[in-house]
Structures are given as C-alpha cells and as structure tokens.
Amino acid sequence: MASKFGMAGGIPERRVRPIWDAIDSRQFKNALKLSASLLTKFPNSPYALALKALILERMGKSDEALSVCLSAKELLFTNDSVLMDELTLSTIQIVFQRLDRLDLATRCYEHACGKFPNNLEVMMGLFNCYVREYSFVKQQQTAIKMYKIVGEERFLLWAVCSIQLQVFCGNGGEKLLLLAEGLLKKHIASHSLHEPEALIVYISVLEQQAKYGDALEIISGKLGSLLAIEVDRLRVQGRLLARAGDYVTAADVYQKVLESCPDDWESFLHYLDCLLEDGSCWCNESLSPKNEQCNYSHLTDEVFISRLSNASAFAHKLQAEAGNDFIRCPYLANLEIERRKHLQGRGDDDKLIEALMQYFFRFGHLACFASDIEGFLQVLPLVKKEIFLEKLIKNCDSLSAVPTKFLGQSISIFKIEELIGSMFKIPVVELVASAIRMGQMYCKNLPLSKDLDQQESMHGEELLSMACNVLVQLFWRTRELGYLLEAIMILELGLMIRRYVWQYKILLVHLYSYLGAYSLSYEWYKSLEVKNILLESVSHHILPQMLVSPLWVDLNDVLKDYLKFMDDHLKESADLTSVAYHHRNYSKVVEFVQFKERLQHSSQYLMARLEAAILQLKLNANNIEEEEGILESLKCGVHFPEFSSEVGGKSLTFNEDMVSRPWWTPIPDTNYLLEPFKGVSFCPRENLHQQRKGREANVRTAIEKRSLVPRMIYLSIQCASASLKENIEANGSMYDPKMSSELRLLLERYAKILGFPFNDAMEIVVGASSGQKSPEALNSDTVDWLNFAVFLNAWNLSSHELGLSGEDRSRPGTWHIVNSLLERYILEKFQSMGPDISSLGCDLPTLVQLVAEPLAWHGLIIQSCVRSTLPPGKRKKKSGAGAADQSNSPISNAVRHSIQSLCSIVEEIMRWLRVQIKKPEDENVEIILSSFQRKAETETETGGPGQVFQVLQDLTSSASDIELGDRICQALKPWSHTDVARKLVTGQRKVLSEFLHICDSKFRLLQSLKQQI
C-alpha cells in the first residue's frame, strides 16, 4: 500500500521532483511537457495521470483536467495491480476539489478504505473529505474506526467534535452528547487525557448537557492541571459554579480572577452578577448593557445594597492596588455599581454624575472614553445628562496641562455632546460656533503631530470628522448646500494631510453619494482597500448606492469582488476546520463551522447574488437573444423564487458594521437628509436600536421581491411571444400554457409583497395610469409598482383575463396602462429635478432605476412581440396579405404605440441629460465655491457656510516647516479647494454621461424596433 523509500506514487522520486519544481515555480508548460514524458514511461500510473490533471487545472483547462483525473480514478477502481498510496489519492483529491467535484475524491478514498480497511493514512484522507463535505455523521464514524485501530486521543476527540457538530449545526439530537460523554469517560478511565484542548472539549460536552457538577468535579480534580494558567482555570470554574446556581462560591472565584487580572472587565461583570444572583448573562451569553433584563426582585433591599457595598469596597481595593492610569476596570466598576442601583430604582443621579466626573478626570483623554460611559449615561434622564455635560464644560479650565491630554479631554467633551444629542437641540448659531471651535482646535494642535509617521494616527484627527457631522446637520436644518460642500472640503483637506484616515473616507463615500457623484464615492471606497472578511462587514457603505447608480461596470466589479470572496471562503472554509482538527485545536472546529453558516445566511450575500443576476439582465436587455442566453445560464430564473422561499424559513444574519456609518444614514435603507428636518426634539441615536431591529423583516421582504424578477422576465418574454397565434402555428407549439398560470401566481406574490391582494394592486395600477389616483399612490415603491404593471401586461397578452374597456378583451388596454405609467412617473421625476447639484443624488437614482428596470423589461416584451411577427430563423418582415393583416392587428398597433411612447420618453431624458452635461464646467465650479465662500467673506452675526473652511484655509496659507514639520507642509502645498470643486463637477458629469449612454442604447434599440414593425 505505502510507497517505497525514494518512490513517489510508485515512480522514482527523481523523475517526479522536476515536475513539482516546475509547478511550484508556475512554469506550467514545462511541467506539462515533463508530465507527458513521464506518462510515456508510466502510462498506467494513476499518480502520473493525477499530476497531469493538476497541471491542466492550474493552466485553466478544467475540462481536460477533469477528463484526465477521471482516467486516474478509473485506473484505481479497475486495476488491482496499480499502487494506491496516499500521495496518489491526495493529488487526485486536490484536482477534484479545485474542480468542485469533491464527491469524486471522496469515492476514491472510500474505495481505497474498502481495499485497505486498516490503513490510517487513507482513513485520515477520507475523514478530511467528509470534513470538506460537512458530512458530520460520516466524520464521526470514520474517526471512531481510527480510534479503535490505534486508540489515540486525537481520533476520539475528532469523533466527539463531529458529534457536537451534528447537535449544533446538523440534525442530531442532544442525546448524541450522551454518546460523546460516554466515549470520553471510557477513554479517561483507561488512558486519562493529555491535552488542554481535550479537557475543554470534555467540559463543553458536560456543560451542554447542564451537568455542571460533573464538570466542576473534572476541573477541580487531577485533570484540571491540564489548564496550566491558573486564571484560565478559575474563569472556567466561576462560569460552571454560576450556571450551577452556586453564586456565592462563583463570586469568590471571580474575585480571585480580578485580584490576578484587575483589568478583566468581563470577569467583573460576572462577579457582580454572582453577587446579585443574576444568571441571565449565562443564558444569553451577552455582555451588552442589560437595562431591561436585570431583575433583582428576589433580593431584599437590604441584601441588594449590602452586596453592592461589598462590590464597591472590592473595587476601591483594586483601585488602590492598581496604582496607574492604564487599568480602567476598577474605575468602571464604580459606574457599573451605580448603574445597577438605578436599574433597581435605588440609584442616585448625583452620585453617578460624580463617578462619571471622576472617571473623566482620570481617563477623559482616551479616545475610548465616550464609548466607555455610553451605557452608563443611558440610565440618566435627559436633564441629568445635560447637567453632566455642563459640569464637563465648566471644568475645562482645570483640564490637564499636558497638550495631548488636554486635546483628548476636549475631544471627549465634544463626543459627549454628540452622545446625548445636545447638538441637535442647540440653535444654528451655536452649532456653527461649535464647528468653528473644532476646526480651530484641529489647526492649533496640528504641530503635536509633526514628528509622527504618516501611518500613525494624528492627535485630534477626530475633530474633522465631528466638524463634518455638525456641518451635515446644519445642511439638514437650513438646507443651505454650502454646509454640505464645506464638509467635503475639510475632509478632502484632512486626507491631503494624512491619507490613511478611514473615517474621513467613509464620510466622503456617503457625502458624494448624496450629491450623485457615485464615481467619486467609488474611488474613495476603493482607497479603503477593503479585503477578505471586511468585504462582508464594510461593503454596505458602497453597495446600496451603486445598485441605484448608472455605473454598471463599477457595480459589476463591486459585486464580483464581494461574491468571489464569499464563494471562495464558503468553498475553502472546510480547510480551516480540517487544519483545526490536525492541529488539535478542537474548540475552533465548531466555531469555524458556525462561522461558515453565519456567512452562508448573510443577508448581504443573498441580496448580492440576486442583484448580480439582475445586473446581467440589465446589461443585456437591449438584445433579446443575449438576454435569453443569460436567462438560460440562470436556469430561466426557476431557482430564485425557490431560493427566496428557502430563505424565508431561515434566520438571516446581519454582519455589517453599522457603527461605522454616519449619523444621517444609520442603516442603508435610511437617509435623514432625504427627509425634512424633524425638529430640535429629534435625536437620531434614540431610534437607532429600533431601526436596526426592524431591518431583518425589511431585508427578507426585499430578497423575496427581487428573487421573483428574473423568473417573471423569462415568463413575460414567453407570454409575449405566445400572444401571436400565427407564430405558434409556424413554430410548433413551443409555448406551455402553464407559463401563464405560473406568471399569475408570481404576480400575486409580488402584489402581496407590495401590501395588496392581486385585484387591488391591479386597480391601483389602473387608477394611477388614468389619473384617478394621485401620483403619490405609487411613490413609496415606484419602481416595484411599474415592474408589476409591465409583468401584468405580459401576462394579459397570453391569458386575456383582464377586461378593462370591454373592447377586444382590452388587450391593448394594458399596453396603454404601462405606457401611461412610464411616461407619467419618468417625466415627472426628471422634470422635478432642480438646478441644485444635490438633486442629482436625491432624484437621479429613481430615474436610473425606472429606465434600467420597468422600461427595459417593457422593451424586452416589445422585442419578443416584434420577433414573433418575423419568419422563423429570419429577421425580415413577411410580405403579402398575411403581413398586412398582422401589422394592423390590435397587438401590433399596441406594440407600435408603445415603441413610439418609449422613444419619446427616452428622447426627452436624453435631451435633459445633454443640457446638464454641456453646462460650462467653470460655471458649475463657481456655483459650488460661491455657496460657501460668500458667507465666509462677509462676517455676519448669524454666520453661515464657509467659516470652518476658512479656518482651515488660513492654515494652508500660513503653514511653516518649523511649526508643522516638513511632511505636513509638503502635503498642504498642492491643496486647492477649486480642484476639489472641479472634481465634484467631473464626478457628477461622469454619472450623467453613463446614464446618457444607457438611454442612448435604449433609444437606438427602439428606433430599430420601429423600423422592423
């Protein structure tokens, strides 16, 4: 079975080594030549064939590689004389895995195990195959076989981990854990345990069965010594005691942990929970502030106060022993104790404020100060929060004399103002003054960073982000565009000084998106260099905007990069699990599999898969043959509705980092700047939790709605083609009547998603087209309603079920409905767009979507009808009486009128776009600059846009090498606010040009169809 020494797969190693060297150095042509030479000497060697297959796969010749690898597999199965060693099998497995045919590799290993049932190497290879297939039951069975052969601890633990995976990630019942426990007990009785990870797995098995007493016995006994670090063992003991309900002993254990590690905040929270006999944190495994969860009614007031007094005394003891300004936990402990009193209704606001002040004087200079105290501020009423803020401001004079600490404390005060929402309540004049102070503080403290490397964070760089937030709020409140443009200017200047500040870049991504300059948004997003798992957590900053922009090439790149990472990770994540098994890091096995499942159910991933398919349909909508090719590759859209139904039964995961989003767009579906100012009583942070909580239902609905589109496009094309009986007779009955019924069902589902029964939705569409209903009737989901109308028309072409006017079953009536709706909503949308440059970001996305979807899908239906009037296999019009009759038929007239209507709509849009694009660039630049420069030049009492910018502009004009350092001065020299304004104009013009290109292609298609019909 095994290869002899100096042999590789039954071939002398000296003949194989040059091939591997060529593969490793990516000289695949040379490797293929050497492989061919090897095969002439060893034509019946599965290993030689596997090597050739590997080379072909690396060269991108997948079909040839699969064919050669299948030949190697066939040799293994049919020729008993050939050598079947692990090297041959692993090479075959690599090829099959890369070709996404892991099932074939598994069969090879299964065959080898059947021939050599006691070969450990082959069985381990088979186990790896089952790991990659997520076949947890077969993993367990194979691991137990290996354990029985050699009795090694690692194979037993492989089996136990496989059982845990069946329980947590598969369909296995919890009774399986009894089997795992029994296997471990039996092994311990005969061999004991020898690895810390083995002990952790054993405890987890007991813990998952709520056998906390047994687990405590293990950790406190001889096996507990496997955990060499005393604190780690104590943490496990504390958790088990708390779960067992022995809170007194658990508190003592956590006290020992804190004495060894006084900055262990998690352990202090557990210590406090044990003192108060609160086991909720071990039920939900959450360390988030439990403002609504805490319930200490089981304790009398005297006991509650007494135990918190003990905790307070212990915290003071830790403070005295810590003796430095780096350990925060003992000081946060005071705040947490006061917070718990508030939750029990026995809190003293003044004491909490005093504790907050003390924490500020000690740690207020740290960047984490505001996030540290956020949870504690929540229990204070608004009036007390404002008193705390007033105290901070009054104590400004007593702040640290060290410049960097003074700066940090000043920034923390600004952050507290943001945190409690006071920025949204002060008058505009004070808000402007606050932004100016931030700008001045940034400039004043810039010299502190003159000796720092460009990649190091500068002192006070957060000030520009906060000033930007204030300026955006000023724009929201006053609707003076100058504030928004001023925010862009100071961020661009900040990035000139240090180009690595990701916070500035994210703010610019959203600001440029709001102004419709999607190309600039995309450039700044690319400069973030988002890679690997960050694609899952950060893509939400750009993906929603790109989906509604006309930059389809860039959108395709965003989707392709994201989906490639996700698909590759889901395909290769099992390799991480396999590595965890082999490196005996068993606690990571379940974690890796659960992480893979979390990504697999990512809402963003599911939506991106749908949008990538729909984007391909948009790109090819001008050519029905190419569109049908795309639909064929998508299996006619069949799996998408099924896919959404499957998603409906699963819990979606939301892995996006929403904390990094700007205040005005806390979730992708919300942008406060598109709404009127809600008044000084409104604070966006107060609604944050509710908005994020309601997202799952909205996203699930959006996924279901979008999943219907590809299939409805396919069915609409078929129904339109079938509407001409003569075409059916000429081509044979290619049309399946069930398609019309299926389209009706999908329309009913679509209408239900829009919130109406099918008949009511139909009435709304008819009423909106005739003017009987106001335009606002469809405004909430205009694109979706028009999509519904387009697909409704296609269904009616073949079903003839709608009787709207009573003439000829109203077949042309639905054409008129679609034409009227498209004309009404598209023309109204772009005619309402004002000269203000911000209108591009507000109204252009909807206009692009209307052209890219309902108008494009309607164009496909028209193409299908026009094609049906032509002879099979030709593109020339019929001649004679038949052609004349057909050209005058109601359906032909309806198609002709629709083409004319769409031509008029698109031509009108193109005319408007050309006017916008041809506007002189200098004129647009001047409009932008004047919006925030005029107020900067005239000092008025009320102030206005441009004052913060002027502070930074003065810095650029007076910068000196001595004060700011050579690096900062050199960075400021090329700065020009005019260049930034010109870049914005160019960015908007690029977006308009791309949209014009889309419209122009639609117009040329319609002109061609007009000639054909």
PDB file of C-alpha atoms in Angstrom, residues 139 476 518 553 759 856 915 923 967 999:
ATOM      1  CA  GLN A 139     -16.837  12.079  10.099  1.00  0.00           C
ATOM      2  CA  TRP A 476     -30.244  69.268   7.172  1.00  0.00           C
ATOM      3  CA  TYR A 518     -21.065  57.990  -7.401  1.00  0.00           C
ATOM      4  CA  VAL A 553     -19.242  48.440 -14.815  1.00  0.00           C
ATOM      5  CA  ASN A 759     -57.042  42.550  -7.748  1.00  0.00           C
ATOM      6  CA  ALA A 856     -36.038  47.837 -20.012  1.00  0.00           C
ATOM      7  CA  VAL A 915     -28.165  70.075 -21.419  1.00  0.00           C
ATOM      8  CA  GLU A 923     -19.748  77.894 -14.224  1.00  0.00           C
ATOM      9  CA  ARG A 967       5.771  66.265   5.938  1.00  0.00           C
ATOM     10  CA  CYS A 999     -30.531  55.921 -22.575  1.00  0.00           C
TER      11      CYS A 999
END
